[in-house]
Amino acid sequence: MIHTENLKDSIIVLPSAKPADERENAMFHTSYEIEKAFYSSIREGNVTKMKIQAQKLLESKITVGKMSDDKLRQIQYWAVCCIAVGMRYAIDGGAKERTAYNFADECIMKIDKMKNEEEMIAFLLEKSEELTAIVKESKTAGYPYAVKKCLNVIDARLFEKLNVQTVAESVGMSRDHLSKLFKEYIGMGIPDYIKKERLSAAREMLKDGMKISQAAYTVGFGSESYFIRCYREEYGKTPGQEKVSCPP
């Protein structure tokens, strides 16, 4: 889902650390709200949403403050900041402190040895997914293996043709047994969970300006009218109303 072509072109470094220069050049740090949406997806343990937010960041160009005159060191400093913030959001999401701190320390040690900007950005994307998965695992710690695997299958194949039978085959259980177990721990059936996750992903796409029809088909709805009906039932408003309420 995340396009990784020309990653180094996705980062813009402000020419100086002076606020007056920012205003003069009409260049400003990436907004807190955009960054918060990305890190919040890590805290939720939602890999699909994290990828959507990461793509949004890359496409909008990540603008960071000047921290060094050395170009490589500048990206290293920024990468370390990203790891530190992500680690704290992960702890807020339920990851064990020791696990999160050790994860961050290992990442920073690797960043320290890197000599290529694009390599560092790709590394951050990879580790963001791993960190999100750690949070997800912590949230499902008491679940049976079959339920965890079911959740992982749905997450990995969310936008594909997916139903109870295909999920059950991937997990290696009968559909009836898996359905009963899933509902016991998740509180809803597998089809409802898939629909809920697809609507959540579509909501992020709509907020980013995607057309309603495109969002509907991207996340796996075969009918735009059905998508609109389900969206209204889930969020209390239509996709069109959602787009109108989102700032440009």
JSON list of C-alpha atoms in Angstrom, two decimals:
[
{"chain": "A", "resi": 1, "resn": "MET", "atom": "CA", "xyz": [0.00, 0.00, 0.00]},
{"chain": "A", "resi": 2, "resn": "ILE", "atom": "CA", "xyz": [2.86, 2.40, 0.78]},
{"chain": "A", "resi": 3, "resn": "HIS", "atom": "CA", "xyz": [4.62, 3.63, -2.37]},
{"chain": "A", "resi": 4, "resn": "THR", "atom": "CA", "xyz": [8.35, 3.82, -1.71]},
{"chain": "A", "resi": 5, "resn": "GLU", "atom": "CA", "xyz": [9.64, 5.42, -4.90]},
{"chain": "A", "resi": 6, "resn": "ASN", "atom": "CA", "xyz": [11.95, 8.42, -4.41]},
{"chain": "A", "resi": 7, "resn": "LEU", "atom": "CA", "xyz": [11.57, 8.40, -0.65]},
{"chain": "A", "resi": 8, "resn": "LYS", "atom": "CA", "xyz": [14.20, 11.07, -0.06]},
{"chain": "A", "resi": 9, "resn": "ASP", "atom": "CA", "xyz": [12.08, 13.51, -2.11]},
{"chain": "A", "resi": 10, "resn": "SER", "atom": "CA", "xyz": [9.31, 13.09, 0.48]},
{"chain": "A", "resi": 11, "resn": "ILE", "atom": "CA", "xyz": [11.32, 15.00, 3.11]},
{"chain": "A", "resi": 12, "resn": "ILE", "atom": "CA", "xyz": [11.69, 18.77, 3.03]},
{"chain": "A", "resi": 13, "resn": "VAL", "atom": "CA", "xyz": [14.08, 20.43, 5.48]},
{"chain": "A", "resi": 14, "resn": "LEU", "atom": "CA", "xyz": [13.34, 24.01, 6.48]},
{"chain": "A", "resi": 15, "resn": "PRO", "atom": "CA", "xyz": [16.19, 26.38, 5.54]},
{"chain": "A", "resi": 16, "resn": "SER", "atom": "CA", "xyz": [16.63, 27.55, 9.13]},
{"chain": "A", "resi": 17, "resn": "ALA", "atom": "CA", "xyz": [15.25, 27.18, 12.64]},
{"chain": "A", "resi": 18, "resn": "LYS", "atom": "CA", "xyz": [13.98, 30.78, 12.75]},
{"chain": "A", "resi": 19, "resn": "PRO", "atom": "CA", "xyz": [10.17, 31.29, 12.75]},
{"chain": "A", "resi": 20, "resn": "ALA", "atom": "CA", "xyz": [10.59, 34.50, 10.75]},
{"chain": "A", "resi": 21, "resn": "ASP", "atom": "CA", "xyz": [12.31, 32.58, 7.97]},
{"chain": "A", "resi": 22, "resn": "GLU", "atom": "CA", "xyz": [9.45, 30.07, 7.90]},
{"chain": "A", "resi": 23, "resn": "ARG", "atom": "CA", "xyz": [6.94, 32.84, 7.31]},
{"chain": "A", "resi": 24, "resn": "GLU", "atom": "CA", "xyz": [9.14, 34.55, 4.73]},
{"chain": "A", "resi": 25, "resn": "ASN", "atom": "CA", "xyz": [9.59, 31.34, 2.72]},
{"chain": "A", "resi": 26, "resn": "ALA", "atom": "CA", "xyz": [6.00, 30.17, 3.31]},
{"chain": "A", "resi": 27, "resn": "MET", "atom": "CA", "xyz": [7.38, 26.84, 4.57]},
{"chain": "A", "resi": 28, "resn": "PHE", "atom": "CA", "xyz": [6.19, 25.33, 7.81]},
{"chain": "A", "resi": 29, "resn": "HIS", "atom": "CA", "xyz": [6.64, 22.14, 9.79]},
{"chain": "A", "resi": 30, "resn": "THR", "atom": "CA", "xyz": [4.26, 19.28, 8.99]},
{"chain": "A", "resi": 31, "resn": "SER", "atom": "CA", "xyz": [1.15, 20.00, 11.05]},
{"chain": "A", "resi": 32, "resn": "TYR", "atom": "CA", "xyz": [0.73, 18.39, 14.43]},
{"chain": "A", "resi": 33, "resn": "GLU", "atom": "CA", "xyz": [-2.69, 17.02, 13.45]},
{"chain": "A", "resi": 34, "resn": "ILE", "atom": "CA", "xyz": [-1.28, 15.09, 10.48]},
{"chain": "A", "resi": 35, "resn": "GLU", "atom": "CA", "xyz": [1.54, 13.66, 12.57]},
{"chain": "A", "resi": 36, "resn": "LYS", "atom": "CA", "xyz": [-0.86, 12.86, 15.40]},
{"chain": "A", "resi": 37, "resn": "ALA", "atom": "CA", "xyz": [-3.11, 10.87, 13.03]},
{"chain": "A", "resi": 38, "resn": "PHE", "atom": "CA", "xyz": [-0.12, 8.77, 12.01]},
{"chain": "A", "resi": 39, "resn": "TYR", "atom": "CA", "xyz": [1.14, 8.09, 15.54]},
{"chain": "A", "resi": 40, "resn": "SER", "atom": "CA", "xyz": [-2.41, 7.49, 16.81]},
{"chain": "A", "resi": 41, "resn": "SER", "atom": "CA", "xyz": [-2.74, 4.62, 14.32]},
{"chain": "A", "resi": 42, "resn": "ILE", "atom": "CA", "xyz": [0.32, 3.05, 15.96]},
{"chain": "A", "resi": 43, "resn": "ARG", "atom": "CA", "xyz": [-1.31, 3.47, 19.37]},
{"chain": "A", "resi": 44, "resn": "GLU", "atom": "CA", "xyz": [-4.45, 1.77, 18.05]},
{"chain": "A", "resi": 45, "resn": "GLY", "atom": "CA", "xyz": [-2.42, -1.15, 16.73]},
{"chain": "A", "resi": 46, "resn": "ASN", "atom": "CA", "xyz": [-4.12, -0.64, 13.36]},
{"chain": "A", "resi": 47, "resn": "VAL", "atom": "CA", "xyz": [-1.63, -1.62, 10.64]},
{"chain": "A", "resi": 48, "resn": "THR", "atom": "CA", "xyz": [-3.97, -0.77, 7.76]},
{"chain": "A", "resi": 49, "resn": "LYS", "atom": "CA", "xyz": [-4.65, 2.73, 9.09]},
{"chain": "A", "resi": 50, "resn": "MET", "atom": "CA", "xyz": [-0.96, 3.25, 9.82]},
{"chain": "A", "resi": 51, "resn": "LYS", "atom": "CA", "xyz": [-0.10, 2.49, 6.18]},
{"chain": "A", "resi": 52, "resn": "ILE", "atom": "CA", "xyz": [-2.77, 4.90, 4.95]},
{"chain": "A", "resi": 53, "resn": "GLN", "atom": "CA", "xyz": [-1.48, 7.67, 7.23]},
{"chain": "A", "resi": 54, "resn": "ALA", "atom": "CA", "xyz": [2.13, 6.95, 6.25]},
{"chain": "A", "resi": 55, "resn": "GLN", "atom": "CA", "xyz": [1.22, 7.28, 2.58]},
{"chain": "A", "resi": 56, "resn": "LYS", "atom": "CA", "xyz": [-0.56, 10.54, 3.33]},
{"chain": "A", "resi": 57, "resn": "LEU", "atom": "CA", "xyz": [2.55, 11.88, 5.05]},
{"chain": "A", "resi": 58, "resn": "LEU", "atom": "CA", "xyz": [4.79, 10.91, 2.15]},
{"chain": "A", "resi": 59, "resn": "GLU", "atom": "CA", "xyz": [2.48, 12.39, -0.48]},
{"chain": "A", "resi": 60, "resn": "SER", "atom": "CA", "xyz": [2.04, 15.66, 1.39]},
{"chain": "A", "resi": 61, "resn": "LYS", "atom": "CA", "xyz": [5.83, 15.99, 1.85]},
{"chain": "A", "resi": 62, "resn": "ILE", "atom": "CA", "xyz": [7.12, 15.74, 5.41]},
{"chain": "A", "resi": 63, "resn": "THR", "atom": "CA", "xyz": [8.53, 19.12, 6.40]},
{"chain": "A", "resi": 64, "resn": "VAL", "atom": "CA", "xyz": [10.98, 19.08, 9.30]},
{"chain": "A", "resi": 65, "resn": "GLY", "atom": "CA", "xyz": [13.00, 21.70, 11.09]},
{"chain": "A", "resi": 66, "resn": "LYS", "atom": "CA", "xyz": [16.69, 22.17, 10.45]},
{"chain": "A", "resi": 67, "resn": "MET", "atom": "CA", "xyz": [18.69, 20.23, 13.03]},
{"chain": "A", "resi": 68, "resn": "SER", "atom": "CA", "xyz": [22.09, 19.98, 11.34]},
{"chain": "A", "resi": 69, "resn": "ASP", "atom": "CA", "xyz": [24.10, 21.46, 8.48]},
{"chain": "A", "resi": 70, "resn": "ASP", "atom": "CA", "xyz": [25.03, 17.92, 7.52]},
{"chain": "A", "resi": 71, "resn": "LYS", "atom": "CA", "xyz": [22.31, 16.45, 5.27]},
{"chain": "A", "resi": 72, "resn": "LEU", "atom": "CA", "xyz": [22.74, 12.86, 6.43]},
{"chain": "A", "resi": 73, "resn": "ARG", "atom": "CA", "xyz": [22.88, 13.78, 10.11]},
{"chain": "A", "resi": 74, "resn": "GLN", "atom": "CA", "xyz": [19.75, 15.90, 9.64]},
{"chain": "A", "resi": 75, "resn": "ILE", "atom": "CA", "xyz": [17.76, 12.84, 8.52]},
{"chain": "A", "resi": 76, "resn": "GLN", "atom": "CA", "xyz": [19.31, 10.74, 11.30]},
{"chain": "A", "resi": 77, "resn": "TYR", "atom": "CA", "xyz": [18.20, 13.22, 13.95]},
{"chain": "A", "resi": 78, "resn": "TRP", "atom": "CA", "xyz": [14.71, 13.33, 12.48]},
{"chain": "A", "resi": 79, "resn": "ALA", "atom": "CA", "xyz": [14.54, 9.51, 12.28]},
{"chain": "A", "resi": 80, "resn": "VAL", "atom": "CA", "xyz": [15.55, 9.20, 15.94]},
{"chain": "A", "resi": 81, "resn": "CYS", "atom": "CA", "xyz": [12.79, 11.67, 16.89]},
{"chain": "A", "resi": 82, "resn": "CYS", "atom": "CA", "xyz": [10.25, 9.59, 14.95]},
{"chain": "A", "resi": 83, "resn": "ILE", "atom": "CA", "xyz": [11.29, 6.40, 16.74]},
{"chain": "A", "resi": 84, "resn": "ALA", "atom": "CA", "xyz": [11.13, 8.09, 20.15]},
{"chain": "A", "resi": 85, "resn": "VAL", "atom": "CA", "xyz": [7.64, 9.49, 19.55]},
{"chain": "A", "resi": 86, "resn": "GLY", "atom": "CA", "xyz": [6.36, 6.25, 18.03]},
{"chain": "A", "resi": 87, "resn": "MET", "atom": "CA", "xyz": [7.67, 4.26, 20.98]},
{"chain": "A", "resi": 88, "resn": "ARG", "atom": "CA", "xyz": [5.75, 6.42, 23.45]},
{"chain": "A", "resi": 89, "resn": "TYR", "atom": "CA", "xyz": [2.52, 6.14, 21.48]},
{"chain": "A", "resi": 90, "resn": "ALA", "atom": "CA", "xyz": [3.04, 2.37, 21.40]},
{"chain": "A", "resi": 91, "resn": "ILE", "atom": "CA", "xyz": [3.31, 2.27, 25.20]},
{"chain": "A", "resi": 92, "resn": "ASP", "atom": "CA", "xyz": [0.13, 4.33, 25.46]},
{"chain": "A", "resi": 93, "resn": "GLY", "atom": "CA", "xyz": [-1.49, 1.72, 23.20]},
{"chain": "A", "resi": 94, "resn": "GLY", "atom": "CA", "xyz": [-0.59, -1.12, 25.54]},
{"chain": "A", "resi": 95, "resn": "ALA", "atom": "CA", "xyz": [2.87, -2.27, 24.46]},
{"chain": "A", "resi": 96, "resn": "LYS", "atom": "CA", "xyz": [5.09, -3.31, 27.36]},
{"chain": "A", "resi": 97, "resn": "GLU", "atom": "CA", "xyz": [7.49, -0.54, 28.32]},
{"chain": "A", "resi": 98, "resn": "ARG", "atom": "CA", "xyz": [10.56, -2.78, 28.26]},
{"chain": "A", "resi": 99, "resn": "THR", "atom": "CA", "xyz": [9.61, -4.15, 24.83]},
{"chain": "A", "resi": 100, "resn": "ALA", "atom": "CA", "xyz": [9.01, -0.67, 23.41]},
{"chain": "A", "resi": 101, "resn": "TYR", "atom": "CA", "xyz": [12.19, 0.85, 24.86]},
{"chain": "A", "resi": 102, "resn": "ASN", "atom": "CA", "xyz": [14.35, -2.05, 23.67]},
{"chain": "A", "resi": 103, "resn": "PHE", "atom": "CA", "xyz": [12.74, -1.83, 20.23]},
{"chain": "A", "resi": 104, "resn": "ALA", "atom": "CA", "xyz": [13.51, 1.90, 20.06]},
{"chain": "A", "resi": 105, "resn": "ASP", "atom": "CA", "xyz": [17.11, 1.44, 21.24]},
{"chain": "A", "resi": 106, "resn": "GLU", "atom": "CA", "xyz": [17.78, -1.21, 18.59]},
{"chain": "A", "resi": 107, "resn": "CYS", "atom": "CA", "xyz": [16.27, 0.99, 15.88]},
{"chain": "A", "resi": 108, "resn": "ILE", "atom": "CA", "xyz": [18.36, 4.01, 16.88]},
{"chain": "A", "resi": 109, "resn": "MET", "atom": "CA", "xyz": [21.55, 1.92, 16.90]},
{"chain": "A", "resi": 110, "resn": "LYS", "atom": "CA", "xyz": [20.81, 0.84, 13.32]},
{"chain": "A", "resi": 111, "resn": "ILE", "atom": "CA", "xyz": [19.95, 4.38, 12.22]},
{"chain": "A", "resi": 112, "resn": "ASP", "atom": "CA", "xyz": [23.26, 5.56, 13.67]},
{"chain": "A", "resi": 113, "resn": "LYS", "atom": "CA", "xyz": [25.13, 3.28, 11.27]},
{"chain": "A", "resi": 114, "resn": "MET", "atom": "CA", "xyz": [23.16, 4.14, 8.13]},
{"chain": "A", "resi": 115, "resn": "LYS", "atom": "CA", "xyz": [24.78, 6.20, 5.38]},
{"chain": "A", "resi": 116, "resn": "ASN", "atom": "CA", "xyz": [21.83, 6.67, 3.04]},
{"chain": "A", "resi": 117, "resn": "GLU", "atom": "CA", "xyz": [18.81, 8.93, 3.50]},
{"chain": "A", "resi": 118, "resn": "GLU", "atom": "CA", "xyz": [16.41, 6.79, 1.50]},
{"chain": "A", "resi": 119, "resn": "GLU", "atom": "CA", "xyz": [17.49, 3.70, 3.43]},
{"chain": "A", "resi": 120, "resn": "MET", "atom": "CA", "xyz": [16.62, 5.44, 6.70]},
{"chain": "A", "resi": 121, "resn": "ILE", "atom": "CA", "xyz": [13.15, 6.47, 5.52]},
{"chain": "A", "resi": 122, "resn": "ALA", "atom": "CA", "xyz": [12.40, 2.97, 4.25]},
{"chain": "A", "resi": 123, "resn": "PHE", "atom": "CA", "xyz": [13.65, 1.61, 7.58]},
{"chain": "A", "resi": 124, "resn": "LEU", "atom": "CA", "xyz": [11.26, 3.92, 9.46]},
{"chain": "A", "resi": 125, "resn": "LEU", "atom": "CA", "xyz": [8.31, 2.70, 7.39]},
{"chain": "A", "resi": 126, "resn": "GLU", "atom": "CA", "xyz": [9.26, -0.92, 8.05]},
{"chain": "A", "resi": 127, "resn": "LYS", "atom": "CA", "xyz": [9.70, -0.34, 11.79]},
{"chain": "A", "resi": 128, "resn": "SER", "atom": "CA", "xyz": [6.45, 1.64, 12.02]},
{"chain": "A", "resi": 129, "resn": "GLU", "atom": "CA", "xyz": [4.61, -1.43, 10.79]},
{"chain": "A", "resi": 130, "resn": "GLU", "atom": "CA", "xyz": [6.49, -3.67, 13.23]},
{"chain": "A", "resi": 131, "resn": "LEU", "atom": "CA", "xyz": [5.77, -1.33, 16.14]},
{"chain": "A", "resi": 132, "resn": "THR", "atom": "CA", "xyz": [2.08, -1.18, 15.23]},
{"chain": "A", "resi": 133, "resn": "ALA", "atom": "CA", "xyz": [2.01, -4.97, 15.13]},
{"chain": "A", "resi": 134, "resn": "ILE", "atom": "CA", "xyz": [3.57, -5.09, 18.61]},
{"chain": "A", "resi": 135, "resn": "VAL", "atom": "CA", "xyz": [0.74, -2.90, 19.93]},
{"chain": "A", "resi": 136, "resn": "LYS", "atom": "CA", "xyz": [-1.82, -5.06, 18.16]},
{"chain": "A", "resi": 137, "resn": "GLU", "atom": "CA", "xyz": [-0.31, -8.17, 19.72]},
{"chain": "A", "resi": 138, "resn": "SER", "atom": "CA", "xyz": [-0.49, -6.60, 23.18]},
{"chain": "A", "resi": 139, "resn": "LYS", "atom": "CA", "xyz": [-4.19, -5.84, 22.69]},
{"chain": "A", "resi": 140, "resn": "THR", "atom": "CA", "xyz": [-4.91, -9.45, 21.77]},
{"chain": "A", "resi": 141, "resn": "ALA", "atom": "CA", "xyz": [-2.61, -11.08, 24.34]},
{"chain": "A", "resi": 142, "resn": "GLY", "atom": "CA", "xyz": [-5.40, -13.09, 25.95]},
{"chain": "A", "resi": 143, "resn": "TYR", "atom": "CA", "xyz": [-6.93, -14.28, 22.70]},
{"chain": "A", "resi": 144, "resn": "PRO", "atom": "CA", "xyz": [-6.59, -17.87, 21.45]},
{"chain": "A", "resi": 145, "resn": "TYR", "atom": "CA", "xyz": [-4.09, -18.41, 18.64]},
{"chain": "A", "resi": 146, "resn": "ALA", "atom": "CA", "xyz": [-6.87, -19.01, 16.11]},
{"chain": "A", "resi": 147, "resn": "VAL", "atom": "CA", "xyz": [-8.50, -15.65, 16.84]},
{"chain": "A", "resi": 148, "resn": "LYS", "atom": "CA", "xyz": [-5.16, -13.83, 16.61]},
{"chain": "A", "resi": 149, "resn": "LYS", "atom": "CA", "xyz": [-4.40, -15.52, 13.30]},
{"chain": "A", "resi": 150, "resn": "CYS", "atom": "CA", "xyz": [-7.88, -14.67, 12.06]},
{"chain": "A", "resi": 151, "resn": "LEU", "atom": "CA", "xyz": [-7.33, -10.99, 12.89]},
{"chain": "A", "resi": 152, "resn": "ASN", "atom": "CA", "xyz": [-3.96, -11.04, 11.13]},
{"chain": "A", "resi": 153, "resn": "VAL", "atom": "CA", "xyz": [-5.43, -12.68, 8.01]},
{"chain": "A", "resi": 154, "resn": "ILE", "atom": "CA", "xyz": [-8.19, -10.08, 7.84]},
{"chain": "A", "resi": 155, "resn": "ASP", "atom": "CA", "xyz": [-5.74, -7.23, 8.35]},
{"chain": "A", "resi": 156, "resn": "ALA", "atom": "CA", "xyz": [-3.34, -8.50, 5.67]},
{"chain": "A", "resi": 157, "resn": "ARG", "atom": "CA", "xyz": [-6.06, -9.22, 3.10]},
{"chain": "A", "resi": 158, "resn": "LEU", "atom": "CA", "xyz": [-8.64, -6.60, 4.06]},
{"chain": "A", "resi": 159, "resn": "PHE", "atom": "CA", "xyz": [-9.08, -5.19, 0.54]},
{"chain": "A", "resi": 160, "resn": "GLU", "atom": "CA", "xyz": [-9.24, -8.59, -1.16]},
{"chain": "A", "resi": 161, "resn": "LYS", "atom": "CA", "xyz": [-12.28, -10.81, -1.70]},
{"chain": "A", "resi": 162, "resn": "LEU", "atom": "CA", "xyz": [-12.74, -12.07, 1.82]},
{"chain": "A", "resi": 163, "resn": "ASN", "atom": "CA", "xyz": [-15.44, -14.07, 3.55]},
{"chain": "A", "resi": 164, "resn": "VAL", "atom": "CA", "xyz": [-15.78, -16.43, 6.50]},
{"chain": "A", "resi": 165, "resn": "GLN", "atom": "CA", "xyz": [-14.87, -19.48, 4.43]},
{"chain": "A", "resi": 166, "resn": "THR", "atom": "CA", "xyz": [-11.64, -18.02, 3.02]},
{"chain": "A", "resi": 167, "resn": "VAL", "atom": "CA", "xyz": [-10.59, -16.77, 6.47]},
{"chain": "A", "resi": 168, "resn": "ALA", "atom": "CA", "xyz": [-11.37, -20.14, 8.05]},
{"chain": "A", "resi": 169, "resn": "GLU", "atom": "CA", "xyz": [-9.32, -21.94, 5.40]},
{"chain": "A", "resi": 170, "resn": "SER", "atom": "CA", "xyz": [-6.37, -19.62, 6.06]},
{"chain": "A", "resi": 171, "resn": "VAL", "atom": "CA", "xyz": [-6.63, -20.26, 9.80]},
{"chain": "A", "resi": 172, "resn": "GLY", "atom": "CA", "xyz": [-7.12, -24.00, 9.33]},
{"chain": "A", "resi": 173, "resn": "MET", "atom": "CA", "xyz": [-10.42, -24.34, 11.17]},
{"chain": "A", "resi": 174, "resn": "SER", "atom": "CA", "xyz": [-14.01, -25.06, 10.28]},
{"chain": "A", "resi": 175, "resn": "ARG", "atom": "CA", "xyz": [-15.99, -21.90, 9.59]},
{"chain": "A", "resi": 176, "resn": "ASP", "atom": "CA", "xyz": [-18.56, -22.71, 12.32]},
{"chain": "A", "resi": 177, "resn": "HIS", "atom": "CA", "xyz": [-15.96, -23.30, 15.02]},
{"chain": "A", "resi": 178, "resn": "LEU", "atom": "CA", "xyz": [-13.95, -20.21, 14.06]},
{"chain": "A", "resi": 179, "resn": "SER", "atom": "CA", "xyz": [-17.07, -18.04, 13.85]},
{"chain": "A", "resi": 180, "resn": "LYS", "atom": "CA", "xyz": [-18.16, -19.05, 17.33]},
{"chain": "A", "resi": 181, "resn": "LEU", "atom": "CA", "xyz": [-14.69, -18.50, 18.82]},
{"chain": "A", "resi": 182, "resn": "PHE", "atom": "CA", "xyz": [-14.24, -15.16, 17.04]},
{"chain": "A", "resi": 183, "resn": "LYS", "atom": "CA", "xyz": [-17.56, -13.78, 18.25]},
{"chain": "A", "resi": 184, "resn": "GLU", "atom": "CA", "xyz": [-16.82, -14.92, 21.80]},
{"chain": "A", "resi": 185, "resn": "TYR", "atom": "CA", "xyz": [-13.63, -12.85, 21.97]},
{"chain": "A", "resi": 186, "resn": "ILE", "atom": "CA", "xyz": [-14.24, -9.98, 19.55]},
{"chain": "A", "resi": 187, "resn": "GLY", "atom": "CA", "xyz": [-17.93, -9.45, 20.30]},
{"chain": "A", "resi": 188, "resn": "MET", "atom": "CA", "xyz": [-19.10, -9.55, 16.69]},
{"chain": "A", "resi": 189, "resn": "GLY", "atom": "CA", "xyz": [-19.13, -11.96, 13.78]},
{"chain": "A", "resi": 190, "resn": "ILE", "atom": "CA", "xyz": [-16.35, -12.16, 11.20]},
{"chain": "A", "resi": 191, "resn": "PRO", "atom": "CA", "xyz": [-18.39, -10.51, 8.39]},
{"chain": "A", "resi": 192, "resn": "ASP", "atom": "CA", "xyz": [-19.32, -7.58, 10.65]},
{"chain": "A", "resi": 193, "resn": "TYR", "atom": "CA", "xyz": [-15.71, -7.17, 11.74]},
{"chain": "A", "resi": 194, "resn": "ILE", "atom": "CA", "xyz": [-14.47, -7.18, 8.13]},
{"chain": "A", "resi": 195, "resn": "LYS", "atom": "CA", "xyz": [-17.10, -4.59, 7.21]},
{"chain": "A", "resi": 196, "resn": "LYS", "atom": "CA", "xyz": [-16.21, -2.41, 10.19]},
{"chain": "A", "resi": 197, "resn": "GLU", "atom": "CA", "xyz": [-12.49, -2.48, 9.34]},
{"chain": "A", "resi": 198, "resn": "ARG", "atom": "CA", "xyz": [-13.16, -1.70, 5.68]},
{"chain": "A", "resi": 199, "resn": "LEU", "atom": "CA", "xyz": [-15.36, 1.24, 6.60]},
{"chain": "A", "resi": 200, "resn": "SER", "atom": "CA", "xyz": [-12.67, 2.55, 8.94]},
{"chain": "A", "resi": 201, "resn": "ALA", "atom": "CA", "xyz": [-10.08, 2.36, 6.15]},
{"chain": "A", "resi": 202, "resn": "ALA", "atom": "CA", "xyz": [-12.47, 4.01, 3.69]},
{"chain": "A", "resi": 203, "resn": "ARG", "atom": "CA", "xyz": [-13.10, 6.81, 6.17]},
{"chain": "A", "resi": 204, "resn": "GLU", "atom": "CA", "xyz": [-9.39, 7.64, 6.22]},
{"chain": "A", "resi": 205, "resn": "MET", "atom": "CA", "xyz": [-9.32, 7.64, 2.41]},
{"chain": "A", "resi": 206, "resn": "LEU", "atom": "CA", "xyz": [-12.30, 9.99, 2.22]},
{"chain": "A", "resi": 207, "resn": "LYS", "atom": "CA", "xyz": [-10.66, 12.37, 4.68]},
{"chain": "A", "resi": 208, "resn": "ASP", "atom": "CA", "xyz": [-7.66, 12.42, 2.35]},
{"chain": "A", "resi": 209, "resn": "GLY", "atom": "CA", "xyz": [-9.87, 13.50, -0.54]},
{"chain": "A", "resi": 210, "resn": "MET", "atom": "CA", "xyz": [-10.52, 10.22, -2.34]},
{"chain": "A", "resi": 211, "resn": "LYS", "atom": "CA", "xyz": [-13.78, 10.01, -4.31]},
{"chain": "A", "resi": 212, "resn": "ILE", "atom": "CA", "xyz": [-16.58, 8.04, -2.66]},
{"chain": "A", "resi": 213, "resn": "SER", "atom": "CA", "xyz": [-16.83, 5.47, -5.46]},
{"chain": "A", "resi": 214, "resn": "GLN", "atom": "CA", "xyz": [-13.07, 4.94, -5.49]},
{"chain": "A", "resi": 215, "resn": "ALA", "atom": "CA", "xyz": [-12.91, 4.49, -1.72]},
{"chain": "A", "resi": 216, "resn": "ALA", "atom": "CA", "xyz": [-15.81, 2.03, -1.80]},
{"chain": "A", "resi": 217, "resn": "TYR", "atom": "CA", "xyz": [-14.24, -0.21, -4.41]},
{"chain": "A", "resi": 218, "resn": "THR", "atom": "CA", "xyz": [-10.71, 0.14, -3.03]},
{"chain": "A", "resi": 219, "resn": "VAL", "atom": "CA", "xyz": [-11.68, -1.32, 0.32]},
{"chain": "A", "resi": 220, "resn": "GLY", "atom": "CA", "xyz": [-13.73, -4.12, -1.20]},
{"chain": "A", "resi": 221, "resn": "PHE", "atom": "CA", "xyz": [-17.35, -3.00, -1.45]},
{"chain": "A", "resi": 222, "resn": "GLY", "atom": "CA", "xyz": [-18.93, -4.24, -4.67]},
{"chain": "A", "resi": 223, "resn": "SER", "atom": "CA", "xyz": [-21.65, -1.60, -4.67]},
{"chain": "A", "resi": 224, "resn": "GLU", "atom": "CA", "xyz": [-21.38, 2.11, -3.97]},
{"chain": "A", "resi": 225, "resn": "SER", "atom": "CA", "xyz": [-24.98, 2.28, -2.73]},
{"chain": "A", "resi": 226, "resn": "TYR", "atom": "CA", "xyz": [-24.36, -0.56, -0.28]},
{"chain": "A", "resi": 227, "resn": "PHE", "atom": "CA", "xyz": [-21.19, 1.17, 0.87]},
{"chain": "A", "resi": 228, "resn": "ILE", "atom": "CA", "xyz": [-23.09, 4.42, 1.52]},
{"chain": "A", "resi": 229, "resn": "ARG", "atom": "CA", "xyz": [-25.79, 2.59, 3.47]},
{"chain": "A", "resi": 230, "resn": "CYS", "atom": "CA", "xyz": [-23.25, 0.76, 5.63]},
{"chain": "A", "resi": 231, "resn": "TYR", "atom": "CA", "xyz": [-21.28, 3.96, 6.16]},
{"chain": "A", "resi": 232, "resn": "ARG", "atom": "CA", "xyz": [-24.36, 5.80, 7.41]},
{"chain": "A", "resi": 233, "resn": "GLU", "atom": "CA", "xyz": [-25.20, 2.94, 9.77]},
{"chain": "A", "resi": 234, "resn": "GLU", "atom": "CA", "xyz": [-21.66, 2.92, 11.18]},
{"chain": "A", "resi": 235, "resn": "TYR", "atom": "CA", "xyz": [-20.96, 6.64, 11.48]},
{"chain": "A", "resi": 236, "resn": "GLY", "atom": "CA", "xyz": [-24.38, 8.30, 11.48]},
{"chain": "A", "resi": 237, "resn": "LYS", "atom": "CA", "xyz": [-23.67, 10.28, 8.32]},
{"chain": "A", "resi": 238, "resn": "THR", "atom": "CA", "xyz": [-23.09, 9.60, 4.64]},
{"chain": "A", "resi": 239, "resn": "PRO", "atom": "CA", "xyz": [-19.65, 9.56, 3.00]},
{"chain": "A", "resi": 240, "resn": "GLY", "atom": "CA", "xyz": [-20.60, 12.78, 1.25]},
{"chain": "A", "resi": 241, "resn": "GLN", "atom": "CA", "xyz": [-21.31, 14.48, 4.57]},
{"chain": "A", "resi": 242, "resn": "GLU", "atom": "CA", "xyz": [-17.99, 13.17, 5.85]},
{"chain": "A", "resi": 243, "resn": "LYS", "atom": "CA", "xyz": [-16.11, 14.76, 2.97]},
{"chain": "A", "resi": 244, "resn": "VAL", "atom": "CA", "xyz": [-17.91, 18.09, 3.43]},
{"chain": "A", "resi": 245, "resn": "SER", "atom": "CA", "xyz": [-16.99, 18.15, 7.13]},
{"chain": "A", "resi": 246, "resn": "CYS", "atom": "CA", "xyz": [-13.29, 17.54, 6.39]},
{"chain": "A", "resi": 247, "resn": "PRO", "atom": "CA", "xyz": [-11.08, 20.61, 5.92]},
{"chain": "A", "resi": 248, "resn": "PRO", "atom": "CA", "xyz": [-9.44, 20.93, 2.48]}
]
